[in-house]
PDB file of C-alpha atoms in Angstrom:
ATOM      1  CA  MET A 255       0.107   0.072   0.391  1.00 67.00           C
ATOM      2  CA  ILE A 256       1.450   3.265  -0.770  1.00 74.00           C
ATOM      3  CA  ASP A 257       1.925   6.252   1.272  1.00 83.00           C
ATOM      4  CA  LEU A 258      -1.012   8.660   2.531  1.00 86.00           C
ATOM      5  CA  LYS A 259       0.943  11.610   0.935  1.00 86.00           C
ATOM      6  CA  SER A 260       1.275   9.950  -2.298  1.00 88.00           C
ATOM      7  CA  ALA A 261      -2.171   9.107  -2.446  1.00 87.00           C
ATOM      8  CA  ILE A 262      -2.822  13.021  -1.876  1.00 92.00           C
ATOM      9  CA  ARG A 263      -0.262  13.705  -4.365  1.00 91.00           C
ATOM     10  CA  ASP A 264      -1.325  11.162  -6.691  1.00 91.00           C
ATOM     11  CA  ALA A 265      -5.363  11.866  -6.403  1.00 92.00           C
ATOM     12  CA  LYS A 266      -3.899  15.977  -7.432  1.00 93.00           C
ATOM     13  CA  ALA A 267      -1.484  15.134 -10.493  1.00 94.00           C
ATOM     14  CA  LYS A 268      -4.282  12.969 -12.001  1.00 94.00           C
ATOM     15  CA  GLY A 269      -6.525  15.560 -11.178  1.00 92.00           C
ATOM     16  CA  GLU A 270      -9.880  12.797  -9.343  1.00 94.00           C
ATOM     17  CA  PRO A 271      -9.998  13.582  -5.451  1.00 96.00           C
ATOM     18  CA  GLY A 272     -11.949  10.280  -5.932  1.00 96.00           C
ATOM     19  CA  ILE A 273      -9.558   8.787  -5.713  1.00 93.00           C
ATOM     20  CA  LEU A 274      -8.422   9.630  -1.978  1.00 94.00           C
ATOM     21  CA  SER A 275     -11.439   8.747  -0.831  1.00 95.00           C
ATOM     22  CA  ASN A 276     -11.229   5.355  -2.953  1.00 94.00           C
ATOM     23  CA  ALA A 277      -8.459   4.659  -0.155  1.00 92.00           C
ATOM     24  CA  ILE A 278     -10.089   5.466   2.733  1.00 94.00           C
ATOM     25  CA  PRO A 279     -12.429   1.365   3.310  1.00 95.00           C
ATOM     26  CA  TYR A 280     -15.709   2.964   5.714  1.00 96.00           C
ATOM     27  CA  ALA A 281     -16.226   5.510   2.114  1.00 96.00           C
ATOM     28  CA  ARG A 282     -16.387   3.079  -0.359  1.00 96.00           C
ATOM     29  CA  PHE A 283     -18.213   0.727   1.810  1.00 97.00           C
ATOM     30  CA  ASN A 284     -20.692   3.558   2.203  1.00 97.00           C
ATOM     31  CA  GLY A 285     -20.097   4.875  -1.787  1.00 98.00           C
ATOM     32  CA  ILE A 286     -18.881   8.312  -0.602  1.00 98.00           C
ATOM     33  CA  VAL A 287     -16.368  10.335  -3.209  1.00 98.00           C
ATOM     34  CA  LEU A 288     -14.713  13.284  -2.906  1.00 97.00           C
ATOM     35  CA  GLU A 289     -14.938  15.605  -5.933  1.00 97.00           C
ATOM     36  CA  THR A 290     -14.823  18.444  -6.939  1.00 93.00           C
ATOM     37  CA  GLY A 291     -17.849  21.171  -7.226  1.00 85.00           C
ATOM     38  CA  ASP A 292     -19.485  24.623  -8.524  1.00 85.00           C
ATOM     39  CA  ASP A 293     -18.181  25.138  -4.771  1.00 84.00           C
ATOM     40  CA  GLY A 294     -15.150  23.771  -4.293  1.00 91.00           C
ATOM     41  CA  LEU A 295     -14.664  20.535  -3.040  1.00 96.00           C
ATOM     42  CA  ARG A 296     -16.992  17.896  -0.980  1.00 97.00           C
ATOM     43  CA  CYS A 297     -18.774  14.791  -0.998  1.00 98.00           C
ATOM     44  CA  ASN A 298     -20.966  12.646  -2.305  1.00 98.00           C
ATOM     45  CA  MET A 299     -22.646   9.538  -1.028  1.00 98.00           C
ATOM     46  CA  PRO A 300     -26.081   8.256  -3.844  1.00 98.00           C
ATOM     47  CA  TYR A 301     -28.446   6.502  -2.701  1.00 98.00           C
ATOM     48  CA  GLN A 302     -27.988   2.886  -1.672  1.00 98.00           C
ATOM     49  CA  PRO A 303     -30.060   0.822   0.285  1.00 97.00           C
ATOM     50  CA  HIS A 304     -27.928  -0.640   2.450  1.00 97.00           C
ATOM     51  CA  LEU A 305     -27.583   3.815   3.336  1.00 98.00           C
ATOM     52  CA  VAL A 306     -31.412   3.072   5.122  1.00 97.00           C
ATOM     53  CA  GLY A 307     -32.058   3.682   9.257  1.00 95.00           C
ATOM     54  CA  ASN A 308     -35.174   3.873   9.070  1.00 92.00           C
ATOM     55  CA  PRO A 309     -37.089   1.611   6.020  1.00 91.00           C
ATOM     56  CA  THR A 310     -40.923   2.122   7.647  1.00 88.00           C
ATOM     57  CA  VAL A 311     -40.374   6.307   6.848  1.00 87.00           C
ATOM     58  CA  PRO A 312     -37.795   5.367   4.730  1.00 91.00           C
ATOM     59  CA  SER A 313     -34.931   7.385   5.738  1.00 94.00           C
ATOM     60  CA  LEU A 314     -31.055   7.449   5.713  1.00 97.00           C
ATOM     61  CA  HIS A 315     -29.247   6.149   8.777  1.00 97.00           C
ATOM     62  CA  GLY A 316     -28.067   9.361  10.914  1.00 96.00           C
ATOM     63  CA  GLY A 317     -24.835   7.214  11.711  1.00 97.00           C
ATOM     64  CA  ALA A 318     -24.664   7.168   7.533  1.00 97.00           C
ATOM     65  CA  ILE A 319     -24.748  10.791   7.410  1.00 98.00           C
ATOM     66  CA  GLY A 320     -22.239  11.085  10.662  1.00 98.00           C
ATOM     67  CA  ALA A 321     -20.067   9.334   8.292  1.00 97.00           C
ATOM     68  CA  LEU A 322     -20.485  11.632   5.431  1.00 98.00           C
ATOM     69  CA  LEU A 323     -20.078  14.589   7.524  1.00 98.00           C
ATOM     70  CA  GLU A 324     -17.176  13.264   9.159  1.00 97.00           C
ATOM     71  CA  SER A 325     -15.860  11.851   6.047  1.00 97.00           C
ATOM     72  CA  VAL A 326     -16.081  15.115   4.187  1.00 98.00           C
ATOM     73  CA  ILE A 327     -13.810  17.217   7.209  1.00 98.00           C
ATOM     74  CA  ILE A 328     -10.843  14.489   7.403  1.00 96.00           C
ATOM     75  CA  LEU A 329     -10.614  14.409   3.588  1.00 96.00           C
ATOM     76  CA  HIS A 330     -11.071  18.041   2.183  1.00 97.00           C
ATOM     77  CA  LEU A 331      -7.719  18.555   5.486  1.00 96.00           C
ATOM     78  CA  LEU A 332      -6.262  15.467   3.525  1.00 95.00           C
ATOM     79  CA  TRP A 333      -6.697  17.791  -0.183  1.00 95.00           C
ATOM     80  CA  GLU A 334      -5.806  21.077   1.396  1.00 93.00           C
ATOM     81  CA  THR A 335      -2.595  19.813   3.636  1.00 92.00           C
ATOM     82  CA  GLU A 336      -1.612  16.837   2.432  1.00 91.00           C
ATOM     83  CA  PRO A 337      -0.160  15.661   5.712  1.00 90.00           C
ATOM     84  CA  GLU A 338       1.745  12.780   6.687  1.00 87.00           C
ATOM     85  CA  ALA A 339      -1.179  11.009   8.759  1.00 89.00           C
ATOM     86  CA  ALA A 340      -4.739  11.731   8.818  1.00 91.00           C
ATOM     87  CA  PRO A 341      -6.343  13.985  11.097  1.00 94.00           C
ATOM     88  CA  ARG A 342      -7.736  12.534  14.146  1.00 94.00           C
ATOM     89  CA  THR A 343     -11.030  12.786  15.690  1.00 96.00           C
ATOM     90  CA  ILE A 344     -11.555  14.842  19.468  1.00 97.00           C
ATOM     91  CA  SER A 345     -14.850  15.572  19.067  1.00 98.00           C
ATOM     92  CA  MET A 346     -17.701  15.458  16.043  1.00 98.00           C
ATOM     93  CA  SER A 347     -21.396  16.917  17.014  1.00 98.00           C
ATOM     94  CA  PHE A 348     -24.344  16.562  14.775  1.00 98.00           C
ATOM     95  CA  ASP A 349     -27.877  18.804  14.719  1.00 97.00           C
ATOM     96  CA  PHE A 350     -30.725  16.485  11.866  1.00 96.00           C
ATOM     97  CA  LEU A 351     -32.267  19.003  11.483  1.00 95.00           C
ATOM     98  CA  ARG A 352     -34.617  17.443   8.341  1.00 94.00           C
ATOM     99  CA  LEU A 353     -35.676  14.264   7.460  1.00 93.00           C
ATOM    100  CA  ALA A 354     -32.526  12.904   5.424  1.00 95.00           C
ATOM    101  CA  ARG A 355     -34.460  10.779   2.144  1.00 96.00           C
ATOM    102  CA  PRO A 356     -33.128   8.061   0.317  1.00 97.00           C
ATOM    103  CA  VAL A 357     -31.557  10.218  -2.237  1.00 98.00           C
ATOM    104  CA  ASP A 358     -28.336  10.946  -3.399  1.00 98.00           C
ATOM    105  CA  THR A 359     -26.786  13.083  -0.153  1.00 98.00           C
ATOM    106  CA  TRP A 360     -23.713  15.812  -0.381  1.00 98.00           C
ATOM    107  CA  ALA A 361     -21.435  17.686   1.847  1.00 98.00           C
ATOM    108  CA  ARG A 362     -18.537  19.783   2.269  1.00 97.00           C
ATOM    109  CA  CYS A 363     -16.580  21.537   4.831  1.00 98.00           C
ATOM    110  CA  ILE A 364     -15.952  25.042   5.960  1.00 97.00           C
ATOM    111  CA  VAL A 365     -12.659  24.736   8.586  1.00 97.00           C
ATOM    112  CA  GLU A 366     -13.085  27.211  10.853  1.00 97.00           C
ATOM    113  CA  ARG A 367      -9.956  27.834  12.199  1.00 97.00           C
ATOM    114  CA  HIS A 368      -6.618  25.402  11.355  1.00 95.00           C
ATOM    115  CA  GLY A 369      -4.222  25.482  14.264  1.00 95.00           C
ATOM    116  CA  ARG A 370      -0.865  24.160  15.087  1.00 94.00           C
ATOM    117  CA  ARG A 371      -2.577  21.247  16.671  1.00 95.00           C
ATOM    118  CA  VAL A 372      -6.204  21.497  16.155  1.00 97.00           C
ATOM    119  CA  VAL A 373      -8.499  22.180  13.367  1.00 98.00           C
ATOM    120  CA  ASN A 374     -11.781  23.355  14.406  1.00 98.00           C
ATOM    121  CA  ALA A 375     -14.163  22.613  11.161  1.00 98.00           C
ATOM    122  CA  ARG A 376     -17.833  22.856  10.513  1.00 98.00           C
ATOM    123  CA  ALA A 377     -18.969  20.501   7.970  1.00 98.00           C
ATOM    124  CA  GLU A 378     -23.501  20.460   6.285  1.00 98.00           C
ATOM    125  CA  ALA A 379     -24.990  17.953   4.397  1.00 98.00           C
ATOM    126  CA  TRP A 380     -28.134  18.590   1.642  1.00 98.00           C
ATOM    127  CA  GLN A 381     -29.614  16.758  -0.798  1.00 98.00           C
ATOM    128  CA  ASP A 382     -32.091  18.001  -3.244  1.00 95.00           C
ATOM    129  CA  ASP A 383     -31.854  22.151  -2.503  1.00 95.00           C
ATOM    130  CA  ARG A 384     -27.869  23.136  -1.353  1.00 94.00           C
ATOM    131  CA  ASN A 385     -29.696  25.976   0.965  1.00 95.00           C
ATOM    132  CA  LYS A 386     -31.249  23.576   3.691  1.00 96.00           C
ATOM    133  CA  PRO A 387     -29.341  21.432   4.549  1.00 97.00           C
ATOM    134  CA  ILE A 388     -30.271  18.171   6.544  1.00 97.00           C
ATOM    135  CA  THR A 389     -28.214  17.794   8.832  1.00 98.00           C
ATOM    136  CA  LEU A 390     -24.974  20.184  10.841  1.00 98.00           C
ATOM    137  CA  ALA A 391     -22.289  19.101  12.187  1.00 98.00           C
ATOM    138  CA  ARG A 392     -18.968  21.056  14.100  1.00 98.00           C
ATOM    139  CA  GLY A 393     -15.400  19.136  15.050  1.00 98.00           C
ATOM    140  CA  ASN A 394     -11.935  19.122  16.752  1.00 98.00           C
ATOM    141  CA  PHE A 395      -9.268  16.955  14.773  1.00 97.00           C
ATOM    142  CA  LEU A 396      -6.272  16.301  16.761  1.00 97.00           C
ATOM    143  CA  LEU A 397      -3.331  16.944  13.845  1.00 94.00           C
ATOM    144  CA  PRO A 398      -0.447  14.196  13.408  1.00 88.00           C
TER     145      PRO A 398
ATOM    146  CA  MET B 285     -36.228   8.646  38.605  1.00 40.00           C
ATOM    147  CA  ALA B 286     -39.588   6.990  38.083  1.00 42.00           C
ATOM    148  CA  PHE B 287     -40.424   5.831  34.433  1.00 45.00           C
ATOM    149  CA  PRO B 288     -43.864   6.282  33.940  1.00 46.00           C
ATOM    150  CA  VAL B 289     -44.987   3.153  31.406  1.00 46.00           C
ATOM    151  CA  PRO B 290     -42.632   0.729  32.193  1.00 47.00           C
ATOM    152  CA  ALA B 291     -44.301  -2.071  29.123  1.00 58.00           C
ATOM    153  CA  PHE B 292     -41.972  -2.060  27.004  1.00 71.00           C
ATOM    154  CA  ALA B 293     -41.315  -4.502  24.404  1.00 82.00           C
ATOM    155  CA  PRO B 294     -37.746  -5.691  24.330  1.00 87.00           C
ATOM    156  CA  ASP B 295     -38.768  -8.964  20.305  1.00 88.00           C
ATOM    157  CA  ILE B 296     -40.195  -5.893  18.681  1.00 88.00           C
ATOM    158  CA  ILE B 297     -37.203  -3.586  19.151  1.00 90.00           C
ATOM    159  CA  ARG B 298     -34.921  -6.483  18.572  1.00 92.00           C
ATOM    160  CA  GLN B 299     -36.812  -6.389  15.662  1.00 90.00           C
ATOM    161  CA  ILE B 300     -37.135  -3.628  14.358  1.00 90.00           C
ATOM    162  CA  THR B 301     -33.054  -2.966  14.576  1.00 92.00           C
ATOM    163  CA  GLU B 302     -32.059  -6.154  13.171  1.00 92.00           C
ATOM    164  CA  ALA B 303     -34.541  -4.847  10.166  1.00 93.00           C
ATOM    165  CA  VAL B 304     -31.822  -1.578  10.100  1.00 95.00           C
ATOM    166  CA  PRO B 305     -30.225  -1.972   6.413  1.00 96.00           C
ATOM    167  CA  GLN B 306     -27.144   0.296   7.596  1.00 97.00           C
ATOM    168  CA  LEU B 307     -26.646  -1.250  11.083  1.00 97.00           C
ATOM    169  CA  THR B 308     -27.072  -5.016   9.032  1.00 97.00           C
ATOM    170  CA  ALA B 309     -24.754  -3.870   5.999  1.00 97.00           C
ATOM    171  CA  LEU B 310     -22.279  -3.015   8.870  1.00 97.00           C
ATOM    172  CA  GLY B 311     -22.535  -6.476  10.756  1.00 97.00           C
ATOM    173  CA  ALA B 312     -23.833  -5.537  14.213  1.00 97.00           C
ATOM    174  CA  THR B 313     -25.403  -7.371  16.175  1.00 97.00           C
ATOM    175  CA  VAL B 314     -28.341  -6.688  18.772  1.00 97.00           C
ATOM    176  CA  LEU B 315     -26.366  -7.240  22.196  1.00 97.00           C
ATOM    177  CA  ARG B 316     -28.975  -6.893  25.099  1.00 95.00           C
ATOM    178  CA  VAL B 317     -32.244  -4.758  25.230  1.00 95.00           C
ATOM    179  CA  GLU B 318     -33.438  -3.736  28.665  1.00 93.00           C
ATOM    180  CA  HIS B 319     -35.870  -0.937  30.033  1.00 91.00           C
ATOM    181  CA  ARG B 320     -33.966   2.080  29.032  1.00 93.00           C
ATOM    182  CA  ARG B 321     -31.040   0.692  28.812  1.00 96.00           C
ATOM    183  CA  THR B 322     -29.773  -1.147  24.760  1.00 97.00           C
ATOM    184  CA  ALA B 323     -26.234  -2.596  23.767  1.00 98.00           C
ATOM    185  CA  LEU B 324     -25.517  -3.419  20.430  1.00 98.00           C
ATOM    186  CA  ARG B 325     -21.998  -5.272  19.391  1.00 98.00           C
ATOM    187  CA  LEU B 326     -20.025  -4.880  15.851  1.00 98.00           C
ATOM    188  CA  ASP B 327     -16.660  -7.331  15.151  1.00 97.00           C
ATOM    189  CA  TRP B 328     -13.711  -5.070  13.647  1.00 96.00           C
ATOM    190  CA  ARG B 329     -14.200  -5.642  10.161  1.00 96.00           C
ATOM    191  CA  GLU B 330     -11.092  -4.792   7.340  1.00 95.00           C
ATOM    192  CA  ASP B 331     -13.801  -2.817   4.866  1.00 96.00           C
ATOM    193  CA  LEU B 332     -15.198  -0.799   8.111  1.00 97.00           C
ATOM    194  CA  VAL B 333     -11.404   1.377   8.427  1.00 95.00           C
ATOM    195  CA  GLY B 334     -11.586   4.802   8.107  1.00 93.00           C
ATOM    196  CA  ASP B 335      -7.920   4.821   7.880  1.00 89.00           C
ATOM    197  CA  PRO B 336      -5.973   1.774   6.235  1.00 88.00           C
ATOM    198  CA  TRP B 337      -2.738   3.078   7.144  1.00 86.00           C
ATOM    199  CA  SER B 338      -3.325   2.230  10.634  1.00 87.00           C
ATOM    200  CA  GLY B 339      -6.376   0.087  10.359  1.00 89.00           C
ATOM    201  CA  LEU B 340      -8.538   1.905  12.939  1.00 91.00           C
ATOM    202  CA  LEU B 341     -12.581   1.407  12.637  1.00 94.00           C
ATOM    203  CA  HIS B 342     -14.151   4.828  11.070  1.00 95.00           C
ATOM    204  CA  GLY B 343     -15.294   7.216  13.137  1.00 94.00           C
ATOM    205  CA  GLY B 344     -18.381   7.137  11.474  1.00 95.00           C
ATOM    206  CA  VAL B 345     -19.124   3.440  12.578  1.00 97.00           C
ATOM    207  CA  ILE B 346     -18.967   4.417  16.201  1.00 97.00           C
ATOM    208  CA  THR B 347     -20.917   7.161  15.210  1.00 97.00           C
ATOM    209  CA  THR B 348     -23.948   4.333  13.435  1.00 97.00           C
ATOM    210  CA  LEU B 349     -23.580   2.143  16.459  1.00 98.00           C
ATOM    211  CA  LEU B 350     -24.003   4.606  19.330  1.00 98.00           C
ATOM    212  CA  ASP B 351     -26.870   6.782  17.464  1.00 97.00           C
ATOM    213  CA  SER B 352     -28.516   3.482  17.524  1.00 97.00           C
ATOM    214  CA  ALA B 353     -28.490   1.911  20.347  1.00 98.00           C
ATOM    215  CA  SER B 354     -29.666   5.779  22.197  1.00 97.00           C
ATOM    216  CA  GLY B 355     -32.401   5.571  19.790  1.00 95.00           C
ATOM    217  CA  MET B 356     -32.985   1.713  20.884  1.00 95.00           C
ATOM    218  CA  ALA B 357     -33.209   2.938  24.420  1.00 95.00           C
ATOM    219  CA  SER B 358     -35.215   5.982  23.862  1.00 94.00           C
ATOM    220  CA  LEU B 359     -37.851   2.998  21.956  1.00 91.00           C
ATOM    221  CA  SER B 360     -36.734   1.069  24.906  1.00 91.00           C
ATOM    222  CA  SER B 361     -37.678   3.486  27.397  1.00 90.00           C
ATOM    223  CA  ALA B 362     -40.909   5.158  25.694  1.00 83.00           C
ATOM    224  CA  GLY B 363     -42.827   1.935  26.714  1.00 69.00           C
ATOM    225  CA  ALA B 364     -44.991   2.085  22.592  1.00 73.00           C
ATOM    226  CA  VAL B 365     -43.661   1.321  19.528  1.00 74.00           C
ATOM    227  CA  MET B 366     -43.327   5.203  17.501  1.00 80.00           C
ATOM    228  CA  GLN B 367     -41.291   6.848  15.278  1.00 85.00           C
ATOM    229  CA  ILE B 368     -37.999   8.373  16.485  1.00 89.00           C
ATOM    230  CA  ALA B 369     -35.338  10.668  15.209  1.00 91.00           C
ATOM    231  CA  THR B 370     -32.142  11.821  16.129  1.00 94.00           C
ATOM    232  CA  LEU B 371     -32.607  15.248  16.785  1.00 95.00           C
ATOM    233  CA  ASP B 372     -28.710  15.957  18.317  1.00 96.00           C
ATOM    234  CA  LEU B 373     -25.869  14.004  19.034  1.00 98.00           C
ATOM    235  CA  ARG B 374     -22.434  13.990  19.559  1.00 98.00           C
ATOM    236  CA  ILE B 375     -20.207  12.595  20.012  1.00 98.00           C
ATOM    237  CA  ASP B 376     -16.273  12.516  22.310  1.00 98.00           C
ATOM    238  CA  TYR B 377     -13.163   9.355  20.896  1.00 97.00           C
ATOM    239  CA  LEU B 378     -11.796   9.271  24.026  1.00 97.00           C
ATOM    240  CA  ARG B 379      -9.151   6.844  22.346  1.00 94.00           C
ATOM    241  CA  PRO B 380      -8.566   4.893  18.813  1.00 92.00           C
ATOM    242  CA  ALA B 381     -10.409   1.593  18.872  1.00 93.00           C
ATOM    243  CA  ARG B 382      -8.237  -1.420  18.263  1.00 93.00           C
ATOM    244  CA  PRO B 383      -8.176  -2.573  15.143  1.00 94.00           C
ATOM    245  CA  ARG B 384      -9.169  -6.544  14.947  1.00 94.00           C
ATOM    246  CA  GLU B 385     -10.735  -6.120  18.446  1.00 96.00           C
ATOM    247  CA  ALA B 386     -15.343  -5.782  18.623  1.00 97.00           C
ATOM    248  CA  VAL B 387     -16.667  -2.558  19.816  1.00 98.00           C
ATOM    249  CA  ILE B 388     -19.609  -2.742  21.999  1.00 98.00           C
ATOM    250  CA  ALA B 389     -22.127   0.401  22.123  1.00 98.00           C
ATOM    251  CA  GLU B 390     -24.196   0.700  24.947  1.00 98.00           C
ATOM    252  CA  ALA B 391     -26.500   3.702  25.897  1.00 98.00           C
ATOM    253  CA  GLU B 392     -29.377   4.601  28.426  1.00 98.00           C
ATOM    254  CA  CYS B 393     -32.531   6.693  28.137  1.00 97.00           C
ATOM    255  CA  TYR B 394     -31.667   9.174  31.481  1.00 97.00           C
ATOM    256  CA  HIS B 395     -34.559  11.076  31.040  1.00 96.00           C
ATOM    257  CA  MET B 396     -37.796  11.228  28.840  1.00 93.00           C
ATOM    258  CA  THR B 397     -40.996  14.135  28.350  1.00 92.00           C
ATOM    259  CA  ARG B 398     -43.429  14.275  26.138  1.00 87.00           C
ATOM    260  CA  SER B 399     -41.240  15.198  23.388  1.00 90.00           C
ATOM    261  CA  ILE B 400     -38.041  14.506  23.907  1.00 95.00           C
ATOM    262  CA  ALA B 401     -35.752  11.725  25.329  1.00 96.00           C
ATOM    263  CA  PHE B 402     -31.822  12.098  26.579  1.00 98.00           C
ATOM    264  CA  VAL B 403     -29.725   9.548  26.362  1.00 98.00           C
ATOM    265  CA  ARG B 404     -26.390   8.934  27.223  1.00 98.00           C
ATOM    266  CA  GLY B 405     -24.025   6.372  24.928  1.00 98.00           C
ATOM    267  CA  HIS B 406     -20.459   4.454  25.718  1.00 98.00           C
ATOM    268  CA  ALA B 407     -18.838   2.644  22.722  1.00 98.00           C
ATOM    269  CA  TYR B 408     -15.811   0.218  24.175  1.00 98.00           C
ATOM    270  CA  HIS B 409     -13.491  -2.688  24.397  1.00 97.00           C
ATOM    271  CA  GLU B 410     -14.321  -6.408  25.567  1.00 96.00           C
ATOM    272  CA  ASP B 411     -12.009  -5.699  27.932  1.00 97.00           C
ATOM    273  CA  GLY B 412     -13.623  -2.701  28.978  1.00 97.00           C
ATOM    274  CA  THR B 413     -10.988  -0.346  27.422  1.00 98.00           C
ATOM    275  CA  GLU B 414     -13.314   2.810  26.464  1.00 98.00           C
ATOM    276  CA  ILE B 415     -13.451   4.642  22.837  1.00 98.00           C
ATOM    277  CA  ALA B 416     -16.215   6.703  22.650  1.00 98.00           C
ATOM    278  CA  THR B 417     -18.853   8.469  24.577  1.00 98.00           C
ATOM    279  CA  SER B 418     -22.499  10.295  23.334  1.00 98.00           C
ATOM    280  CA  THR B 419     -24.567  12.475  23.934  1.00 98.00           C
ATOM    281  CA  ALA B 420     -28.523  12.596  21.959  1.00 98.00           C
ATOM    282  CA  ALA B 421     -31.527  13.694  21.961  1.00 97.00           C
ATOM    283  CA  PHE B 422     -34.085  12.289  20.137  1.00 95.00           C
ATOM    284  CA  MET B 423     -37.817  13.543  18.859  1.00 93.00           C
ATOM    285  CA  LEU B 424     -41.114  11.168  19.664  1.00 90.00           C
ATOM    286  CA  GLN B 425     -43.257  10.682  17.738  1.00 81.00           C
ATOM    287  CA  SER B 426     -46.189  12.457  20.706  1.00 44.00           C
ATOM    288  CA  SER B 427     -49.226  11.197  19.490  1.00 43.00           C
ATOM    289  CA  ALA B 428     -48.033   7.151  19.409  1.00 41.00           C
ATOM    290  CA  LEU B 429     -47.915   7.426  23.808  1.00 40.00           C
ATOM    291  CA  PRO B 430     -50.022   5.641  25.031  1.00 40.00           C
ATOM    292  CA  ALA B 431     -53.079   8.155  26.396  1.00 40.00           C
ATOM    293  CA  GLY B 432     -52.930   9.395  29.379  1.00 38.00           C
ATOM    294  CA  THR B 433     -49.057   9.082  30.005  1.00 38.00           C
ATOM    295  CA  LYS B 434     -47.512  12.197  32.184  1.00 35.00           C
ATOM    296  CA  PRO B 435     -44.094  11.662  31.711  1.00 33.00           C
TER     297      PRO B 435
END
């Protein structure tokens, strides 16, 4: 297995952020893909039946949305800073604003402060309407 | 703390949980369903790893386990089967989960109102090593509460 830094540089050289998310087993498991959208880096999680948390409603699992939001922050940091090792999650906090319907979901990351040891970041997930986020997240990450 | 609705249906909560597609995909199993307290178990798997260079589980796996265990604890407190939804969830990662070791997520509903369940959870290895703690609030579908219930 190539090291993290080489994986990031390979993805950048090919202009395909998806190569980086594809290197993360659990991102691959839930179909999370890092991509470049109109407004910068974001993650896409296309609908798949195994993402469902409540088959009666139906809705996506809060944990699947949580994984998407944590992933978009970590992938964003990897892409932007090319560290030797991945940042470690210290804490994550989620507000579930709207029902996560069984459709494609996107997420983006906003870095609030990039310190020497800790990064404070926010992330939001949305479905059809970019202006109506379904979940907001805030997280603190320890840098290697 | 007195809970007004002692009648709860552990078998139904177990069935509901075992039918959750994301949990089935993760290979999570129900360990316990007690009144107000529940636990799930997950075996380490290579495809659940978040950092392939260290073999650590993805935080999202822990999130899913704690969210589910907390939801089950809410249901087991409610005493009636109803729709619930996570309102908020906070997770503190105390230490990384050790590669190739099972994780147990346990939750306890410590307070309930007519519309909200408050739940604490934690994730740990079988030897008791703590991995993460969580606090969550769940919205309860209040119309499904039994008539005359005064939480």
